[in-house]
Amino acid sequence: MPRFRPILDQLPVYRPGKAVVSADGRSFKLSSNECPYDPLPSVVEAIAAAAREIHRYPDAACVGLTEALAGRFGVPQEHVALGAGSVTVAQQLFETVSDPEAEVIYAWRSFEAYPLLADLSGVVSVRVPLAEETHDLRAMAAAITPRTRMIFVCNPNNPTGTVNRTAELTAFLDEVPADVLVVLDEAYREYVRDADVPDGLDLYRDRPNVAVLRTFSKAYGLAGLRVGYLIGHEPVASAVRKTMVPFAVNSIAQAAAIASLAAEDELLERVELVVKERTRVRDALLGQGWEVPPTEANFVWLRLGERTGEFAERCAVDGVAVRPYGVEGARISIGTPEANDAFLAAAADFRGR
Ligand SMILES: *Cc1c(COP(=O)(O)O)cnc(C)c1O
């Protein structure tokens, strides 16, 4: 037998989620926080044009997309680093700090990729429990040791949808030593409507140890193409570029991302529809008697405890796929009004049991 790193024995084997279909053939995927709408025609056209060039390697430096992002956000091109989805950028970040005994702090429960990437890279995971479903930034600051190299703050948090606001986040950043990198994972930034939730891009500008992680997978609807990026100061962005697997962002993804930035107004109109539906879904759930943390993302969180699995099964009967987390709770993405209605009907029925 070939010998592998012992950590592999502890990593989960990926099991593809089975498609959920109701007896009458209805199927709604509310399990992955995707954009519920089809790609825009202009984006599909850019993809078709790029498809005619796929005998060539992609631009390894992603020059066009880097320029477009730098222009869009008013940052120097040197501050932008790309990856094949922001999960991959996160993996690149772990690789930049993973000396033996390095510690990486993150909240728990938060994005399930963090522990996986931490284990893979060999760093020590330091998990700080959520307080009232929200990052406990004081406890996270208190968890810093001389071995801490990086801290992830997922804002809004996946899977709870909760946020950390300006005063507490800036107070936290002021406490973090300058040699510890803080990564603000803003995968759901476009859905935030609370004006007191800071834009990470305002926080990073005068803080060399703060970087922002964003993605084209959610609001921009390109989950299937895998493009994400980091915006941070030169040394951070440069370290991330060094750890990128050559040609990781393929040419079709680069073209689609550029076309999506060009069509941003149209895409953000769809985000607005999702935000309106989010309010409707949460209000309906509260009306049914559920406790639902306020959410600034494109999903809601139900802390169901032991009944989580049973709840997911009940939703599946109506063709609604939700994302169950063991015996903790379920995350339900906001979809089209029809999908949301199907989910609300299943939730109401479950509640009445
Ligand atoms: C979905 C998500 C991402 C983005 O993943 P991609 O690799 O860009 O598809 C990153 N962070 C969080 C917290 C997410 O929920």
PDB file of C-alpha atoms and ligand atoms in Angstrom, residues 84-88 111 114 154 158 185 187-188 215 217-218 226-228, ligand 1:
ATOM      1  CA  ALA A  84     -10.229  28.885  -9.404  1.00  0.00           C
ATOM      2  CA  GLY A  85     -13.055  29.895  -7.078  1.00  0.00           C
ATOM      3  CA  SER A  86     -12.447  31.693  -3.815  1.00  0.00           C
ATOM      4  CA  VAL A  87     -12.151  28.319  -2.093  1.00  0.00           C
ATOM      5  CA  THR A  88      -8.991  27.824  -4.121  1.00  0.00           C
ATOM      6  CA  PHE A 111     -17.680  27.838   6.061  1.00  0.00           C
ATOM      7  CA  TYR A 114     -11.884  26.202   6.446  1.00  0.00           C
ATOM      8  CA  CYS A 154     -16.692  35.213   7.196  1.00  0.00           C
ATOM      9  CA  ASN A 158     -22.005  30.914   6.094  1.00  0.00           C
ATOM     10  CA  ASP A 185     -14.382  36.293   3.391  1.00  0.00           C
ATOM     11  CA  ALA A 187     -18.602  35.682  -0.631  1.00  0.00           C
ATOM     12  CA  TYR A 188     -22.044  37.220   0.046  1.00  0.00           C
ATOM     13  CA  THR A 215     -16.235  35.240  -5.666  1.00  0.00           C
ATOM     14  CA  SER A 217     -19.943  32.027  -7.796  1.00  0.00           C
ATOM     15  CA  LYS A 218     -22.865  33.539  -5.914  1.00  0.00           C
ATOM     16  CA  ARG A 226     -14.831  28.601 -10.712  1.00  0.00           C
ATOM     17  CA  VAL A 227     -13.474  32.132 -10.402  1.00  0.00           C
ATOM     18  CA  GLY A 228     -12.691  33.946  -7.185  1.00  0.00           C
TER      19      GLY A 228
HETATM   20  C1  LIG B   1     -19.591  29.891  -1.533  1.00  0.00           C
HETATM   21  C2  LIG B   1     -18.503  30.447  -0.660  1.00  0.00           C
HETATM   22  C3  LIG B   1     -17.258  30.757  -1.181  1.00  0.00           C
HETATM   23  C4  LIG B   1     -17.003  30.723  -2.641  1.00  0.00           C
HETATM   24  O1  LIG B   1     -16.676  29.566  -3.170  1.00  0.00           O
HETATM   25  P1  LIG B   1     -16.154  29.511  -4.668  1.00  0.00           P
HETATM   26  O2  LIG B   1     -14.979  28.622  -4.545  1.00  0.00           O
HETATM   27  O3  LIG B   1     -15.766  30.876  -5.101  1.00  0.00           O
HETATM   28  O4  LIG B   1     -17.271  28.955  -5.436  1.00  0.00           O
HETATM   29  C5  LIG B   1     -16.285  31.273  -0.350  1.00  0.00           C
HETATM   30  N1  LIG B   1     -16.539  31.497   0.930  1.00  0.00           N
HETATM   31  C6  LIG B   1     -17.723  31.237   1.467  1.00  0.00           C
HETATM   32  C7  LIG B   1     -17.961  31.543   2.875  1.00  0.00           C
HETATM   33  C8  LIG B   1     -18.735  30.685   0.692  1.00  0.00           C
HETATM   34  O5  LIG B   1     -19.920  30.403   1.236  1.00  0.00           O
END
